[in-house]
mmCIF file with all atom_site columns, C-alpha atoms in Angstrom:
data_model
loop_
_atom_site.group_PDB
_atom_site.id
_atom_site.type_symbol
_atom_site.label_atom_id
_atom_site.label_alt_id
_atom_site.label_comp_id
_atom_site.label_asym_id
_atom_site.label_entity_id
_atom_site.label_seq_id
_atom_site.pdbx_PDB_ins_code
_atom_site.Cartn_x
_atom_site.Cartn_y
_atom_site.Cartn_z
_atom_site.occupancy
_atom_site.B_iso_or_equiv
_atom_site.pdbx_formal_charge
_atom_site.auth_seq_id
_atom_site.auth_comp_id
_atom_site.auth_asym_id
_atom_site.auth_atom_id
_atom_site.pdbx_PDB_model_num
ATOM 1   C CA . UNK A 1 1   ? 0.000   0.000  0.000   1.00 0.00 ? 1123 UNK A CA 1
ATOM 2   C CA . UNK A 1 2   ? 1.126   3.531  -0.780  1.00 0.00 ? 1124 UNK A CA 1
ATOM 3   C CA . UNK A 1 3   ? 0.361   6.167  1.836   1.00 0.00 ? 1125 UNK A CA 1
ATOM 4   C CA . UNK A 1 4   ? 0.895   9.870  1.184   1.00 0.00 ? 1126 UNK A CA 1
ATOM 5   C CA . UNK A 1 5   ? 1.935   12.135 4.071   1.00 0.00 ? 1127 UNK A CA 1
ATOM 6   C CA . UNK A 1 6   ? 0.998   15.808 3.578   1.00 0.00 ? 1128 UNK A CA 1
ATOM 7   C CA . UNK A 1 7   ? -2.757  16.259 3.897   1.00 0.00 ? 1129 UNK A CA 1
ATOM 8   C CA . UNK A 1 8   ? -3.228  12.499 4.326   1.00 0.00 ? 1130 UNK A CA 1
ATOM 9   C CA . UNK A 1 9   ? -1.544  11.642 7.621   1.00 0.00 ? 1131 UNK A CA 1
ATOM 10  C CA . UNK A 1 10  ? -1.997  15.137 9.072   1.00 0.00 ? 1132 UNK A CA 1
ATOM 11  C CA . UNK A 1 11  ? -4.026  18.262 8.299   1.00 0.00 ? 1133 UNK A CA 1
ATOM 12  C CA . UNK A 1 12  ? -1.851  20.702 6.369   1.00 0.00 ? 1134 UNK A CA 1
ATOM 13  C CA . UNK A 1 13  ? -4.398  23.515 5.897   1.00 0.00 ? 1135 UNK A CA 1
ATOM 14  C CA . UNK A 1 14  ? -3.020  25.563 8.802   1.00 0.00 ? 1136 UNK A CA 1
ATOM 15  C CA . UNK A 1 15  ? 0.457   25.362 7.244   1.00 0.00 ? 1137 UNK A CA 1
ATOM 16  C CA . UNK A 1 16  ? -0.896  26.816 4.003   1.00 0.00 ? 1138 UNK A CA 1
ATOM 17  C CA . UNK A 1 17  ? -2.499  29.685 5.903   1.00 0.00 ? 1139 UNK A CA 1
ATOM 18  C CA . UNK A 1 18  ? 0.738   30.464 7.782   1.00 0.00 ? 1140 UNK A CA 1
ATOM 19  C CA . UNK A 1 19  ? 2.902   30.171 4.661   1.00 0.00 ? 1141 UNK A CA 1
ATOM 20  C CA . UNK A 1 20  ? 0.715   32.523 2.645   1.00 0.00 ? 1142 UNK A CA 1
ATOM 21  C CA . UNK A 1 21  ? 0.411   35.027 5.466   1.00 0.00 ? 1143 UNK A CA 1
ATOM 22  C CA . UNK A 1 22  ? 4.219   35.085 5.723   1.00 0.00 ? 1144 UNK A CA 1
ATOM 23  C CA . UNK A 1 23  ? 4.281   36.701 2.279   1.00 0.00 ? 1145 UNK A CA 1
ATOM 24  C CA . UNK A 1 24  ? 1.311   38.984 2.943   1.00 0.00 ? 1146 UNK A CA 1
ATOM 25  C CA . UNK A 1 25  ? -1.415  36.897 1.299   1.00 0.00 ? 1147 UNK A CA 1
ATOM 26  C CA . UNK A 1 26  ? -4.428  36.624 3.587   1.00 0.00 ? 1148 UNK A CA 1
ATOM 27  C CA . UNK A 1 27  ? -6.199  33.306 3.206   1.00 0.00 ? 1149 UNK A CA 1
ATOM 28  C CA . UNK A 1 28  ? -8.304  31.236 5.570   1.00 0.00 ? 1150 UNK A CA 1
ATOM 29  C CA . UNK A 1 29  ? -8.610  27.486 5.804   1.00 0.00 ? 1151 UNK A CA 1
ATOM 30  C CA . UNK A 1 30  ? -12.106 27.905 4.384   1.00 0.00 ? 1152 UNK A CA 1
ATOM 31  C CA . UNK A 1 31  ? -10.515 29.363 1.209   1.00 0.00 ? 1153 UNK A CA 1
ATOM 32  C CA . UNK A 1 32  ? -8.844  26.038 0.412   1.00 0.00 ? 1154 UNK A CA 1
ATOM 33  C CA . UNK A 1 33  ? -11.708 24.661 -1.663  1.00 0.00 ? 1155 UNK A CA 1
ATOM 34  C CA . UNK A 1 34  ? -9.845  23.288 -4.654  1.00 0.00 ? 1156 UNK A CA 1
ATOM 35  C CA . UNK A 1 35  ? -6.571  21.427 -5.020  1.00 0.00 ? 1157 UNK A CA 1
ATOM 36  C CA . UNK A 1 36  ? -4.787  24.220 -6.842  1.00 0.00 ? 1158 UNK A CA 1
ATOM 37  C CA . UNK A 1 37  ? -6.319  27.068 -4.794  1.00 0.00 ? 1159 UNK A CA 1
ATOM 38  C CA . UNK A 1 38  ? -2.879  28.660 -4.611  1.00 0.00 ? 1160 UNK A CA 1
ATOM 39  C CA . UNK A 1 39  ? -2.996  29.631 -8.316  1.00 0.00 ? 1161 UNK A CA 1
ATOM 40  C CA . UNK A 1 40  ? -5.417  32.419 -7.362  1.00 0.00 ? 1162 UNK A CA 1
ATOM 41  C CA . UNK A 1 41  ? -2.775  33.962 -5.095  1.00 0.00 ? 1163 UNK A CA 1
ATOM 42  C CA . UNK A 1 42  ? 0.786   33.215 -6.270  1.00 0.00 ? 1164 UNK A CA 1
ATOM 43  C CA . UNK A 1 43  ? 2.731   31.868 -9.237  1.00 0.00 ? 1165 UNK A CA 1
ATOM 44  C CA . UNK A 1 44  ? 4.152   28.328 -9.310  1.00 0.00 ? 1166 UNK A CA 1
ATOM 45  C CA . UNK A 1 45  ? 7.749   29.236 -8.335  1.00 0.00 ? 1167 UNK A CA 1
ATOM 46  C CA . UNK A 1 46  ? 6.484   31.178 -5.303  1.00 0.00 ? 1168 UNK A CA 1
ATOM 47  C CA . UNK A 1 47  ? 4.181   28.337 -4.292  1.00 0.00 ? 1169 UNK A CA 1
ATOM 48  C CA . UNK A 1 48  ? 6.961   25.748 -4.507  1.00 0.00 ? 1170 UNK A CA 1
ATOM 49  C CA . UNK A 1 49  ? 9.284   28.003 -2.503  1.00 0.00 ? 1171 UNK A CA 1
ATOM 50  C CA . UNK A 1 50  ? 6.610   28.371 0.182   1.00 0.00 ? 1172 UNK A CA 1
ATOM 51  C CA . UNK A 1 51  ? 6.140   24.609 0.366   1.00 0.00 ? 1173 UNK A CA 1
ATOM 52  C CA . UNK A 1 52  ? 9.870   24.017 0.701   1.00 0.00 ? 1174 UNK A CA 1
ATOM 53  C CA . UNK A 1 53  ? 10.292  26.730 3.337   1.00 0.00 ? 1175 UNK A CA 1
ATOM 54  C CA . UNK A 1 54  ? 7.124   26.221 5.389   1.00 0.00 ? 1176 UNK A CA 1
ATOM 55  C CA . UNK A 1 55  ? 6.296   22.535 4.959   1.00 0.00 ? 1177 UNK A CA 1
ATOM 56  C CA . UNK A 1 56  ? 9.424   20.532 4.274   1.00 0.00 ? 1178 UNK A CA 1
ATOM 57  C CA . UNK A 1 57  ? 12.004  21.892 6.671   1.00 0.00 ? 1179 UNK A CA 1
ATOM 58  C CA . UNK A 1 58  ? 12.861  19.726 9.676   1.00 0.00 ? 1180 UNK A CA 1
ATOM 59  C CA . UNK A 1 59  ? 11.084  21.986 12.197  1.00 0.00 ? 1181 UNK A CA 1
ATOM 60  C CA . UNK A 1 60  ? 7.879   22.061 10.153  1.00 0.00 ? 1182 UNK A CA 1
ATOM 61  C CA . UNK A 1 61  ? 7.929   18.312 9.566   1.00 0.00 ? 1183 UNK A CA 1
ATOM 62  C CA . UNK A 1 62  ? 8.620   17.424 13.183  1.00 0.00 ? 1184 UNK A CA 1
ATOM 63  C CA . UNK A 1 63  ? 5.915   19.833 14.399  1.00 0.00 ? 1185 UNK A CA 1
ATOM 64  C CA . UNK A 1 64  ? 3.051   18.160 12.546  1.00 0.00 ? 1186 UNK A CA 1
ATOM 65  C CA . UNK A 1 65  ? 0.507   16.176 14.526  1.00 0.00 ? 1187 UNK A CA 1
ATOM 66  C CA . UNK A 1 66  ? -0.960  13.114 12.810  1.00 0.00 ? 1188 UNK A CA 1
ATOM 67  C CA . UNK A 1 67  ? -4.685  12.665 12.494  1.00 0.00 ? 1189 UNK A CA 1
ATOM 68  C CA . UNK A 1 68  ? -6.183  10.694 15.372  1.00 0.00 ? 1190 UNK A CA 1
ATOM 69  C CA . UNK A 1 69  ? -5.943  6.964  14.697  1.00 0.00 ? 1191 UNK A CA 1
ATOM 70  C CA . UNK A 1 70  ? -3.578  7.381  11.703  1.00 0.00 ? 1192 UNK A CA 1
ATOM 71  C CA . UNK A 1 71  ? -0.697  5.622  13.441  1.00 0.00 ? 1193 UNK A CA 1
ATOM 72  C CA . UNK A 1 72  ? -2.797  2.923  15.095  1.00 0.00 ? 1194 UNK A CA 1
ATOM 73  C CA . UNK A 1 73  ? -4.670  2.155  11.870  1.00 0.00 ? 1195 UNK A CA 1
ATOM 74  C CA . UNK A 1 74  ? -1.484  1.800  9.823   1.00 0.00 ? 1196 UNK A CA 1
ATOM 75  C CA . UNK A 1 75  ? 0.168   -0.219 12.604  1.00 0.00 ? 1197 UNK A CA 1
ATOM 76  C CA . UNK A 1 76  ? -2.824  -2.570 12.662  1.00 0.00 ? 1198 UNK A CA 1
ATOM 77  C CA . UNK A 1 77  ? -2.630  -3.024 8.886   1.00 0.00 ? 1199 UNK A CA 1
ATOM 78  C CA . UNK A 1 78  ? 1.112   -3.673 9.126   1.00 0.00 ? 1200 UNK A CA 1
ATOM 79  C CA . UNK A 1 79  ? 0.516   -6.425 11.706  1.00 0.00 ? 1201 UNK A CA 1
ATOM 80  C CA . UNK A 1 80  ? -1.960  -7.969 9.249   1.00 0.00 ? 1202 UNK A CA 1
ATOM 81  C CA . UNK A 1 81  ? 0.794   -8.118 6.636   1.00 0.00 ? 1203 UNK A CA 1
ATOM 82  C CA . UNK A 1 82  ? 0.339   -4.887 4.687   1.00 0.00 ? 1204 UNK A CA 1
ATOM 83  C CA . UNK A 1 83  ? 3.528   -3.471 3.200   1.00 0.00 ? 1205 UNK A CA 1
ATOM 84  C CA . UNK A 1 84  ? 3.297   0.260  3.874   1.00 0.00 ? 1206 UNK A CA 1
ATOM 85  C CA . UNK A 1 85  ? 5.256   2.492  1.516   1.00 0.00 ? 1207 UNK A CA 1
ATOM 86  C CA . UNK A 1 86  ? 5.069   6.085  2.696   1.00 0.00 ? 1208 UNK A CA 1
ATOM 87  C CA . UNK A 1 87  ? 5.523   8.574  -0.140  1.00 0.00 ? 1209 UNK A CA 1
ATOM 88  C CA . UNK A 1 88  ? 5.692   12.316 -0.403  1.00 0.00 ? 1210 UNK A CA 1
ATOM 89  C CA . UNK A 1 89  ? 6.476   15.013 -2.914  1.00 0.00 ? 1211 UNK A CA 1
ATOM 90  C CA . UNK A 1 90  ? 9.123   16.264 -0.487  1.00 0.00 ? 1212 UNK A CA 1
ATOM 91  C CA . UNK A 1 91  ? 12.710  16.861 -1.513  1.00 0.00 ? 1213 UNK A CA 1
ATOM 92  C CA . UNK A 1 92  ? 15.250  14.169 -0.704  1.00 0.00 ? 1214 UNK A CA 1
ATOM 93  C CA . UNK A 1 93  ? 16.810  16.367 1.991   1.00 0.00 ? 1215 UNK A CA 1
ATOM 94  C CA . UNK A 1 94  ? 13.529  16.102 3.955   1.00 0.00 ? 1216 UNK A CA 1
ATOM 95  C CA . UNK A 1 95  ? 13.796  12.315 4.270   1.00 0.00 ? 1217 UNK A CA 1
ATOM 96  C CA . UNK A 1 96  ? 15.696  12.221 7.623   1.00 0.00 ? 1218 UNK A CA 1
ATOM 97  C CA . UNK A 1 97  ? 13.167  14.515 9.344   1.00 0.00 ? 1219 UNK A CA 1
ATOM 98  C CA . UNK A 1 98  ? 10.295  12.618 7.720   1.00 0.00 ? 1220 UNK A CA 1
ATOM 99  C CA . UNK A 1 99  ? 11.665  9.267  8.935   1.00 0.00 ? 1221 UNK A CA 1
ATOM 100 C CA . UNK A 1 100 ? 12.104  10.743 12.427  1.00 0.00 ? 1222 UNK A CA 1
ATOM 101 C CA . UNK A 1 101 ? 8.508   12.055 12.388  1.00 0.00 ? 1223 UNK A CA 1
ATOM 102 C CA . UNK A 1 102 ? 7.115   8.684  11.335  1.00 0.00 ? 1224 UNK A CA 1
ATOM 103 C CA . UNK A 1 103 ? 9.102   6.918  14.057  1.00 0.00 ? 1225 UNK A CA 1
ATOM 104 C CA . UNK A 1 104 ? 8.178   9.473  16.735  1.00 0.00 ? 1226 UNK A CA 1
ATOM 105 C CA . UNK A 1 105 ? 4.483   8.915  16.038  1.00 0.00 ? 1227 UNK A CA 1
ATOM 106 C CA . UNK A 1 106 ? 4.665   5.149  15.645  1.00 0.00 ? 1228 UNK A CA 1
ATOM 107 C CA . UNK A 1 107 ? 3.708   5.238  11.978  1.00 0.00 ? 1229 UNK A CA 1
ATOM 108 C CA . UNK A 1 108 ? 5.092   2.135  10.282  1.00 0.00 ? 1230 UNK A CA 1
ATOM 109 C CA . UNK A 1 109 ? 6.880   2.480  6.967   1.00 0.00 ? 1231 UNK A CA 1
ATOM 110 C CA . UNK A 1 110 ? 8.436   -0.469 5.172   1.00 0.00 ? 1232 UNK A CA 1
ATOM 111 C CA . UNK A 1 111 ? 9.744   2.068  2.667   1.00 0.00 ? 1233 UNK A CA 1
ATOM 112 C CA . UNK A 1 112 ? 9.941   5.848  2.496   1.00 0.00 ? 1234 UNK A CA 1
ATOM 113 C CA . UNK A 1 113 ? 10.157  7.428  -0.943  1.00 0.00 ? 1235 UNK A CA 1
ATOM 114 C CA . UNK A 1 114 ? 10.046  10.913 -2.396  1.00 0.00 ? 1236 UNK A CA 1
ATOM 115 C CA . UNK A 1 115 ? 8.165   11.363 -5.661  1.00 0.00 ? 1237 UNK A CA 1
ATOM 116 C CA . UNK A 1 116 ? 5.416   13.337 -7.316  1.00 0.00 ? 1238 UNK A CA 1
ATOM 117 C CA . UNK A 1 117 ? 1.877   12.022 -7.406  1.00 0.00 ? 1239 UNK A CA 1
ATOM 118 C CA . UNK A 1 118 ? 2.331   11.390 -11.120 1.00 0.00 ? 1240 UNK A CA 1
ATOM 119 C CA . UNK A 1 119 ? 5.105   8.885  -10.310 1.00 0.00 ? 1241 UNK A CA 1
ATOM 120 C CA . UNK A 1 120 ? 3.100   6.914  -7.754  1.00 0.00 ? 1242 UNK A CA 1
ATOM 121 C CA . UNK A 1 121 ? 1.405   4.671  -10.325 1.00 0.00 ? 1243 UNK A CA 1
ATOM 122 C CA . UNK A 1 122 ? 4.693   3.389  -11.736 1.00 0.00 ? 1244 UNK A CA 1
ATOM 123 C CA . UNK A 1 123 ? 6.076   3.017  -8.219  1.00 0.00 ? 1245 UNK A CA 1
ATOM 124 C CA . UNK A 1 124 ? 3.012   0.998  -7.195  1.00 0.00 ? 1246 UNK A CA 1
ATOM 125 C CA . UNK A 1 125 ? 3.323   -1.306 -10.185 1.00 0.00 ? 1247 UNK A CA 1
ATOM 126 C CA . UNK A 1 126 ? 7.057   -1.761 -9.689  1.00 0.00 ? 1248 UNK A CA 1
ATOM 127 C CA . UNK A 1 127 ? 6.539   -2.753 -6.061  1.00 0.00 ? 1249 UNK A CA 1
ATOM 128 C CA . UNK A 1 128 ? 3.388   -4.839 -6.463  1.00 0.00 ? 1250 UNK A CA 1
ATOM 129 C CA . UNK A 1 129 ? 1.282   -2.380 -4.479  1.00 0.00 ? 1251 UNK A CA 1
ATOM 130 C CA . UNK A 1 130 ? -2.463  -2.208 -5.184  1.00 0.00 ? 1252 UNK A CA 1
ATOM 131 C CA . UNK A 1 131 ? -3.781  0.190  -2.527  1.00 0.00 ? 1253 UNK A CA 1
ATOM 132 C CA . UNK A 1 132 ? -3.317  3.955  -2.494  1.00 0.00 ? 1254 UNK A CA 1
ATOM 133 C CA . UNK A 1 133 ? -4.194  6.352  0.318   1.00 0.00 ? 1255 UNK A CA 1
ATOM 134 C CA . UNK A 1 134 ? -3.726  9.964  -0.787  1.00 0.00 ? 1256 UNK A CA 1
ATOM 135 C CA . UNK A 1 135 ? -5.543  13.286 -0.646  1.00 0.00 ? 1257 UNK A CA 1
ATOM 136 C CA . UNK A 1 136 ? -4.638  14.592 -4.112  1.00 0.00 ? 1258 UNK A CA 1
ATOM 137 C CA . UNK A 1 137 ? -7.683  14.185 -6.372  1.00 0.00 ? 1259 UNK A CA 1
ATOM 138 C CA . UNK A 1 138 ? -5.749  13.565 -9.608  1.00 0.00 ? 1260 UNK A CA 1
ATOM 139 C CA . UNK A 1 139 ? -3.569  10.911 -7.990  1.00 0.00 ? 1261 UNK A CA 1
ATOM 140 C CA . UNK A 1 140 ? -6.542  9.066  -6.505  1.00 0.00 ? 1262 UNK A CA 1
ATOM 141 C CA . UNK A 1 141 ? -8.526  9.172  -9.752  1.00 0.00 ? 1263 UNK A CA 1
ATOM 142 C CA . UNK A 1 142 ? -5.534  7.940  -11.813 1.00 0.00 ? 1264 UNK A CA 1
ATOM 143 C CA . UNK A 1 143 ? -4.929  5.067  -9.379  1.00 0.00 ? 1265 UNK A CA 1
ATOM 144 C CA . UNK A 1 144 ? -8.598  4.142  -9.422  1.00 0.00 ? 1266 UNK A CA 1
ATOM 145 C CA . UNK A 1 145 ? -8.593  4.135  -13.236 1.00 0.00 ? 1267 UNK A CA 1
ATOM 146 C CA . UNK A 1 146 ? -5.527  1.849  -13.146 1.00 0.00 ? 1268 UNK A CA 1
ATOM 147 C CA . UNK A 1 147 ? -7.510  -0.649 -11.075 1.00 0.00 ? 1269 UNK A CA 1
ATOM 148 C CA . UNK A 1 148 ? -5.980  0.119  -7.689  1.00 0.00 ? 1270 UNK A CA 1
ATOM 149 C CA . UNK A 1 149 ? -7.986  0.286  -4.491  1.00 0.00 ? 1271 UNK A CA 1
ATOM 150 C CA . UNK A 1 150 ? -8.032  3.893  -3.292  1.00 0.00 ? 1272 UNK A CA 1
ATOM 151 C CA . UNK A 1 151 ? -8.928  5.730  -0.128  1.00 0.00 ? 1273 UNK A CA 1
ATOM 152 C CA . UNK A 1 152 ? -8.679  9.350  0.915   1.00 0.00 ? 1274 UNK A CA 1
ATOM 153 C CA . UNK A 1 153 ? -9.811  11.554 3.728   1.00 0.00 ? 1275 UNK A CA 1
ATOM 154 C CA . UNK A 1 154 ? -12.518 13.742 2.336   1.00 0.00 ? 1276 UNK A CA 1
ATOM 155 C CA . UNK A 1 155 ? -11.546 17.409 2.191   1.00 0.00 ? 1277 UNK A CA 1
ATOM 156 C CA . UNK A 1 156 ? -13.167 20.442 0.575   1.00 0.00 ? 1278 UNK A CA 1
ATOM 157 C CA . UNK A 1 157 ? -10.608 20.339 -2.247  1.00 0.00 ? 1279 UNK A CA 1
ATOM 158 C CA . UNK A 1 158 ? -11.070 16.690 -3.227  1.00 0.00 ? 1280 UNK A CA 1
ATOM 159 C CA . UNK A 1 159 ? -14.701 15.911 -2.447  1.00 0.00 ? 1281 UNK A CA 1
ATOM 160 C CA . UNK A 1 160 ? -15.956 16.075 -6.041  1.00 0.00 ? 1282 UNK A CA 1
ATOM 161 C CA . UNK A 1 161 ? -13.174 13.940 -7.520  1.00 0.00 ? 1283 UNK A CA 1
ATOM 162 C CA . UNK A 1 162 ? -13.561 11.285 -4.850  1.00 0.00 ? 1284 UNK A CA 1
ATOM 163 C CA . UNK A 1 163 ? -17.334 11.082 -5.279  1.00 0.00 ? 1285 UNK A CA 1
ATOM 164 C CA . UNK A 1 164 ? -16.974 9.597  -8.772  1.00 0.00 ? 1286 UNK A CA 1
ATOM 165 C CA . UNK A 1 165 ? -16.072 5.904  -8.949  1.00 0.00 ? 1287 UNK A CA 1
#
């Protein structure tokens, strides 16, 4: 099984609000109603810089609090034999802090990989994985179309995509 981190194992909406406010853009969590909401406020290079600075640094990573039951649910699945591959679109230099965060919260990971959502399908096939847990609508829809079992926490930005089988 492939399990995404950001927005899947913890709520990242507050991080978006803080990151945007740091550059003078006033948004609220309620404004995050579509996956690419940021396009209404900043260009792509600025957005990616904000993510790197406010989401993927060691302090930011280690300060995240997982959703209730995230760790215990994944641990239970691992004891039942599930191979849990945790993936993220983080840069490779974020891997040590990410591994420390997973360990600190008791979240099992048989593998930890950095990749974009677009690469997850090939990764799944190459590792014999047939279950995807992610919050990104495009990634979930693509996996579903490829015949994988998918799950996602329902959020304002992915509700419509996840409603269609």
